[in-house]
Amino acid sequence: QLVLQESGPGLVKPSEALSLTCAVSGGSISTSTYHWGWIRQPPGKGLEWIGSFYYSGSNYYNPSLKSRVTIIGDTSKNQYSLRLSSVTAADTAVYYCARWGPAYAFWYWGRGTPVTVSS
Amino acid sequence: EIVLTQSPGTLSLSPGERATLSCRASQSISSSYLAWYQQRPGQAPRLLMFGASRRATTVPDRFSGSGSGTDFTLTISRLEPEDFAVYYCQQYGDSSLTVGGGTKVE
């Protein structure tokens, strides 16, 4: 059974960078079949795709966040990470990692980790 | 960017009733790239439908999806207590994803 687990600081100061990690077990992030994504959900609001990572190194990001987002994979640890720079209160959200594929959908999700941006 | 508009924002129904949720895209999309998710309070989203009309693993057959082009529908034939949740549609295209604003079934 595939399990994804997010981890990282729950509190980040404005203007700093948010860094989260998604540890994957029960499957490899190196598989050519799937991509691996980050999605977030501000309090009381809907879902927003942040970006996705493919083991070959080709990533794609939400255009509205692209200038601040980096997603990288660590195949030795079977995990991938999100870095979002210059955060503001608008980046306060629950952050989910999820497996993309097959068939253009997120099939497996982590439980999510809440991140608050505040001084 | 393709915008997905879901309606209604809230659907007030009773157990046993039929729910019809709409997802409209700002431009035509392939039905292969349309998915639906269910999110219960305090939980991560769960994939319900992919390819617009194909049920994901373990999804009961009271859920069905249909549509093409710019108009897609998720139907719950008879609401069970566990179906009261928020539903999102999502599309993929040109290496980008967008998600609708959601419909709450209460």
mmCIF file of C-alpha atoms in Angstrom:
data_model
loop_
_atom_site.group_PDB
_atom_site.id
_atom_site.type_symbol
_atom_site.label_atom_id
_atom_site.label_comp_id
_atom_site.label_asym_id
_atom_site.label_seq_id
_atom_site.Cartn_x
_atom_site.Cartn_y
_atom_site.Cartn_z
ATOM 1 C CA GLN A 1 0.000 0.000 0.000
ATOM 2 C CA LEU A 2 1.397 3.373 -1.001
ATOM 3 C CA VAL A 3 1.738 5.844 1.860
ATOM 4 C CA LEU A 4 2.771 9.476 1.622
ATOM 5 C CA GLN A 5 3.736 11.490 4.698
ATOM 6 C CA GLU A 6 4.340 15.225 4.767
ATOM 7 C CA SER A 7 6.682 16.803 7.291
ATOM 8 C CA GLY A 8 8.096 20.217 8.017
ATOM 9 C CA PRO A 9 7.739 23.298 10.192
ATOM 10 C CA GLY A 10 4.229 24.279 11.119
ATOM 11 C CA LEU A 11 5.132 27.940 11.493
ATOM 12 C CA VAL A 12 7.091 30.103 9.058
ATOM 13 C CA LYS A 13 7.851 33.800 9.321
ATOM 14 C CA PRO A 14 6.784 36.195 6.560
ATOM 15 C CA SER A 15 9.376 36.704 3.819
ATOM 16 C CA GLU A 16 11.127 33.450 4.726
ATOM 17 C CA ALA A 17 11.047 30.180 2.797
ATOM 18 C CA LEU A 18 8.684 27.309 3.510
ATOM 19 C CA SER A 19 10.230 23.852 3.156
ATOM 20 C CA LEU A 20 8.301 20.595 3.323
ATOM 21 C CA THR A 21 9.192 16.997 2.605
ATOM 22 C CA CYS A 22 7.019 14.136 1.415
ATOM 23 C CA ALA A 23 8.283 10.688 2.380
ATOM 24 C CA VAL A 24 6.950 7.897 0.181
ATOM 25 C CA SER A 25 6.684 4.277 1.261
ATOM 26 C CA GLY A 26 5.249 1.270 -0.516
ATOM 27 C CA GLY A 27 6.378 2.545 -3.904
ATOM 28 C CA SER A 28 9.284 4.277 -5.605
ATOM 29 C CA ILE A 29 9.378 7.877 -6.748
ATOM 30 C CA SER A 30 11.752 6.717 -9.483
ATOM 31 C CA THR A 31 9.070 4.870 -11.373
ATOM 32 C CA SER A 32 8.486 6.208 -14.859
ATOM 33 C CA THR A 33 4.732 5.783 -14.565
ATOM 34 C CA TYR A 34 3.913 8.451 -12.024
ATOM 35 C CA HIS A 35 4.513 12.050 -11.124
ATOM 36 C CA TRP A 36 4.490 13.435 -7.611
ATOM 37 C CA GLY A 37 2.716 16.601 -6.650
ATOM 38 C CA TRP A 38 2.060 19.220 -4.019
ATOM 39 C CA ILE A 39 -1.376 20.717 -3.442
ATOM 40 C CA ARG A 40 -2.458 23.176 -0.793
ATOM 41 C CA GLN A 41 -5.698 24.299 0.820
ATOM 42 C CA PRO A 42 -6.019 27.610 2.661
ATOM 43 C CA PRO A 43 -8.301 27.542 5.700
ATOM 44 C CA GLY A 44 -11.925 27.244 4.637
ATOM 45 C CA LYS A 45 -11.044 27.377 0.945
ATOM 46 C CA GLY A 46 -10.566 25.066 -2.016
ATOM 47 C CA LEU A 47 -7.633 23.144 -3.385
ATOM 48 C CA GLU A 48 -4.753 24.726 -5.282
ATOM 49 C CA TRP A 49 -2.191 22.732 -7.231
ATOM 50 C CA ILE A 50 1.344 23.961 -6.536
ATOM 51 C CA GLY A 51 3.469 21.814 -8.796
ATOM 52 C CA SER A 52 4.584 18.343 -9.761
ATOM 53 C CA PHE A 53 7.863 16.458 -9.905
ATOM 54 C CA TYR A 54 8.958 13.696 -12.235
ATOM 55 C CA TYR A 55 11.932 11.503 -11.339
ATOM 56 C CA SER A 56 13.779 12.427 -14.535
ATOM 57 C CA GLY A 57 13.942 15.974 -13.212
ATOM 58 C CA SER A 58 11.250 17.549 -15.352
ATOM 59 C CA ASN A 59 8.973 19.563 -13.141
ATOM 60 C CA TYR A 60 6.000 21.760 -13.824
ATOM 61 C CA TYR A 61 4.522 24.419 -11.629
ATOM 62 C CA ASN A 62 1.390 26.478 -11.176
ATOM 63 C CA PRO A 63 2.066 29.627 -13.223
ATOM 64 C CA SER A 64 0.845 31.804 -10.374
ATOM 65 C CA LEU A 65 3.473 30.349 -8.020
ATOM 66 C CA LYS A 66 6.216 29.417 -10.454
ATOM 67 C CA SER A 67 8.591 32.218 -9.526
ATOM 68 C CA ARG A 68 8.644 31.092 -5.883
ATOM 69 C CA VAL A 69 8.396 27.285 -6.105
ATOM 70 C CA THR A 70 11.007 24.564 -6.339
ATOM 71 C CA ILE A 71 10.271 20.844 -6.116
ATOM 72 C CA ILE A 72 13.130 18.368 -5.993
ATOM 73 C CA GLY A 73 13.345 14.640 -5.493
ATOM 74 C CA ASP A 74 15.742 12.528 -3.462
ATOM 75 C CA THR A 75 15.613 9.029 -4.879
ATOM 76 C CA SER A 76 18.080 7.718 -2.284
ATOM 77 C CA LYS A 77 15.569 8.538 0.469
ATOM 78 C CA ASN A 78 12.487 8.010 -1.708
ATOM 79 C CA GLN A 79 11.148 11.433 -0.893
ATOM 80 C CA TYR A 80 10.573 14.763 -2.545
ATOM 81 C CA SER A 81 10.548 18.289 -1.225
ATOM 82 C CA LEU A 82 8.778 21.582 -1.720
ATOM 83 C CA ARG A 83 10.371 24.957 -1.257
ATOM 84 C CA LEU A 84 8.238 28.085 -1.443
ATOM 85 C CA SER A 85 10.138 31.321 -1.050
ATOM 86 C CA SER A 86 9.114 34.765 0.199
ATOM 87 C CA VAL A 87 5.999 33.543 1.970
ATOM 88 C CA THR A 88 3.170 35.771 3.137
ATOM 89 C CA ALA A 89 0.040 35.157 5.178
ATOM 90 C CA ALA A 90 -1.667 34.111 1.936
ATOM 91 C CA ASP A 91 0.521 31.000 1.929
ATOM 92 C CA THR A 92 -1.043 29.765 5.167
ATOM 93 C CA ALA A 93 -2.650 26.449 4.262
ATOM 94 C CA VAL A 94 -2.713 22.716 4.702
ATOM 95 C CA TYR A 95 -0.131 21.301 2.326
ATOM 96 C CA TYR A 96 -0.698 17.895 0.755
ATOM 97 C CA CYS A 97 1.596 15.685 -1.247
ATOM 98 C CA ALA A 98 0.031 13.234 -3.661
ATOM 99 C CA ARG A 99 0.871 10.762 -6.420
ATOM 100 C CA TRP A 100 -0.199 11.768 -9.919
ATOM 101 C CA GLY A 101 -1.202 8.937 -12.165
ATOM 102 C CA PRO A 102 -2.366 6.927 -13.782
ATOM 103 C CA ALA A 103 -4.928 8.729 -15.910
ATOM 104 C CA TYR A 104 -4.262 12.365 -15.037
ATOM 105 C CA ALA A 105 -5.484 12.295 -11.441
ATOM 106 C CA PHE A 106 -4.105 12.250 -7.920
ATOM 107 C CA TRP A 107 -4.725 8.731 -6.643
ATOM 108 C CA TYR A 108 -2.880 8.699 -3.325
ATOM 109 C CA TRP A 109 -2.691 11.567 -0.886
ATOM 110 C CA GLY A 110 -0.829 12.282 2.300
ATOM 111 C CA ARG A 111 -2.791 13.391 5.338
ATOM 112 C CA GLY A 112 -1.613 16.946 4.908
ATOM 113 C CA THR A 113 0.425 19.214 7.132
ATOM 114 C CA PRO A 114 -0.739 22.650 8.282
ATOM 115 C CA VAL A 115 1.581 25.574 7.777
ATOM 116 C CA THR A 116 0.965 29.004 9.253
ATOM 117 C CA VAL A 117 2.825 32.079 8.077
ATOM 118 C CA SER A 118 3.096 34.505 10.943
ATOM 119 C CA SER A 119 5.674 36.523 12.786
ATOM 120 C CA GLU B 1 -5.150 28.848 -17.833
ATOM 121 C CA ILE B 2 -8.351 26.817 -17.932
ATOM 122 C CA VAL B 3 -10.805 27.884 -15.240
ATOM 123 C CA LEU B 4 -13.227 25.351 -13.787
ATOM 124 C CA THR B 5 -16.491 26.692 -12.391
ATOM 125 C CA GLN B 6 -18.487 24.397 -10.141
ATOM 126 C CA SER B 7 -22.154 24.834 -9.383
ATOM 127 C CA PRO B 8 -24.008 25.077 -7.213
ATOM 128 C CA GLY B 9 -21.724 26.219 -4.430
ATOM 129 C CA THR B 10 -23.860 24.385 -1.907
ATOM 130 C CA LEU B 11 -26.414 21.632 -2.453
ATOM 131 C CA SER B 12 -28.843 21.000 0.390
ATOM 132 C CA LEU B 13 -30.330 17.524 0.164
ATOM 133 C CA SER B 14 -31.471 14.634 2.324
ATOM 134 C CA PRO B 15 -30.203 11.055 2.486
ATOM 135 C CA GLY B 16 -31.681 9.000 -0.315
ATOM 136 C CA GLU B 17 -31.996 11.964 -2.672
ATOM 137 C CA ARG B 18 -30.157 12.410 -5.944
ATOM 138 C CA ALA B 19 -27.314 14.911 -6.208
ATOM 139 C CA THR B 20 -26.232 16.500 -9.478
ATOM 140 C CA LEU B 21 -23.025 18.536 -9.442
ATOM 141 C CA SER B 22 -21.782 20.585 -12.366
ATOM 142 C CA CYS B 23 -18.275 21.485 -13.487
ATOM 143 C CA ARG B 24 -17.882 23.873 -16.406
ATOM 144 C CA ALA B 25 -14.547 24.580 -18.085
ATOM 145 C CA SER B 26 -13.609 27.925 -19.611
ATOM 146 C CA GLN B 27 -12.530 26.087 -22.768
ATOM 147 C CA SER B 28 -12.980 22.625 -24.151
ATOM 148 C CA ILE B 29 -10.967 19.880 -22.470
ATOM 149 C CA SER B 30 -10.513 16.217 -23.150
ATOM 150 C CA SER B 31 -12.696 14.064 -20.942
ATOM 151 C CA SER B 32 -9.603 11.953 -20.310
ATOM 152 C CA TYR B 33 -8.201 14.828 -18.291
ATOM 153 C CA LEU B 34 -11.168 15.455 -15.965
ATOM 154 C CA ALA B 35 -11.263 14.057 -12.439
ATOM 155 C CA TRP B 36 -13.525 14.406 -9.418
ATOM 156 C CA TYR B 37 -12.575 14.282 -5.742
ATOM 157 C CA GLN B 38 -14.496 14.020 -2.491
ATOM 158 C CA GLN B 39 -13.261 15.721 0.650
ATOM 159 C CA ARG B 40 -14.791 15.050 4.022
ATOM 160 C CA PRO B 41 -14.132 17.450 6.914
ATOM 161 C CA GLY B 42 -10.638 17.114 8.314
ATOM 162 C CA GLN B 43 -9.583 14.608 5.667
ATOM 163 C CA ALA B 44 -7.468 14.654 2.560
ATOM 164 C CA PRO B 45 -9.275 14.585 -0.778
ATOM 165 C CA ARG B 46 -10.145 11.186 -2.204
ATOM 166 C CA LEU B 47 -10.232 10.409 -5.909
ATOM 167 C CA LEU B 48 -13.730 9.460 -7.059
ATOM 168 C CA MET B 49 -13.704 9.627 -10.843
ATOM 169 C CA PHE B 50 -11.064 9.856 -13.536
ATOM 170 C CA GLY B 51 -11.427 10.233 -17.248
ATOM 171 C CA ALA B 52 -14.707 12.024 -16.446
ATOM 172 C CA SER B 53 -16.713 8.795 -16.112
ATOM 173 C CA ARG B 54 -14.497 6.060 -14.686
ATOM 174 C CA ARG B 55 -14.815 5.214 -11.009
ATOM 175 C CA ALA B 56 -11.667 4.905 -8.955
ATOM 176 C CA THR B 57 -10.976 1.840 -6.866
ATOM 177 C CA THR B 58 -13.559 1.140 -4.124
ATOM 178 C CA VAL B 59 -15.879 3.953 -5.209
ATOM 179 C CA PRO B 60 -19.508 2.776 -4.947
ATOM 180 C CA ASP B 61 -21.551 2.604 -8.117
ATOM 181 C CA ARG B 62 -24.027 5.215 -6.868
ATOM 182 C CA PHE B 63 -21.391 7.684 -8.089
ATOM 183 C CA SER B 64 -21.290 8.363 -11.809
ATOM 184 C CA GLY B 65 -19.662 10.943 -14.019
ATOM 185 C CA SER B 66 -20.471 12.219 -17.456
ATOM 186 C CA GLY B 67 -19.832 15.061 -19.845
ATOM 187 C CA SER B 68 -17.576 16.295 -22.583
ATOM 188 C CA GLY B 69 -16.130 19.483 -23.986
ATOM 189 C CA THR B 70 -16.789 22.150 -21.396
ATOM 190 C CA ASP B 71 -19.608 20.610 -19.334
ATOM 191 C CA PHE B 72 -19.147 17.775 -16.882
ATOM 192 C CA THR B 73 -21.427 16.297 -14.238
ATOM 193 C CA LEU B 74 -20.991 14.189 -11.138
ATOM 194 C CA THR B 75 -24.143 12.391 -10.042
ATOM 195 C CA ILE B 76 -24.788 10.619 -6.774
ATOM 196 C CA SER B 77 -27.872 8.521 -7.351
ATOM 197 C CA ARG B 78 -28.943 8.069 -3.727
ATOM 198 C CA LEU B 79 -27.132 9.990 -1.033
ATOM 199 C CA GLU B 80 -25.744 8.040 1.868
ATOM 200 C CA PRO B 81 -24.790 9.794 5.142
ATOM 201 C CA GLU B 82 -21.085 9.485 4.290
ATOM 202 C CA ASP B 83 -21.582 11.310 0.973
ATOM 203 C CA PHE B 84 -22.175 14.672 2.633
ATOM 204 C CA ALA B 85 -18.894 16.354 1.812
ATOM 205 C CA VAL B 86 -17.234 18.795 -0.575
ATOM 206 C CA TYR B 87 -16.615 17.733 -4.173
ATOM 207 C CA TYR B 88 -13.984 19.148 -6.509
ATOM 208 C CA CYS B 89 -13.384 18.745 -10.201
ATOM 209 C CA GLN B 90 -9.857 18.982 -11.597
ATOM 210 C CA GLN B 91 -8.484 19.171 -15.113
ATOM 211 C CA TYR B 92 -5.075 18.663 -16.650
ATOM 212 C CA GLY B 93 -3.754 20.297 -19.773
ATOM 213 C CA ASP B 94 -0.491 21.719 -21.151
ATOM 214 C CA SER B 95 1.486 20.516 -18.115
ATOM 215 C CA SER B 96 -0.769 22.446 -15.795
ATOM 216 C CA LEU B 97 -3.618 21.566 -13.475
ATOM 217 C CA THR B 98 -6.538 23.569 -12.211
ATOM 218 C CA VAL B 99 -9.195 22.726 -9.655
ATOM 219 C CA GLY B 100 -12.738 23.996 -9.388
ATOM 220 C CA GLY B 101 -13.956 25.903 -6.367
ATOM 221 C CA GLY B 102 -15.931 22.971 -5.015
ATOM 222 C CA THR B 103 -19.543 22.055 -4.301
ATOM 223 C CA LYS B 104 -20.580 21.344 -0.751
ATOM 224 C CA VAL B 105 -23.293 18.709 -0.379
ATOM 225 C CA GLU B 106 -25.009 19.269 2.934
#
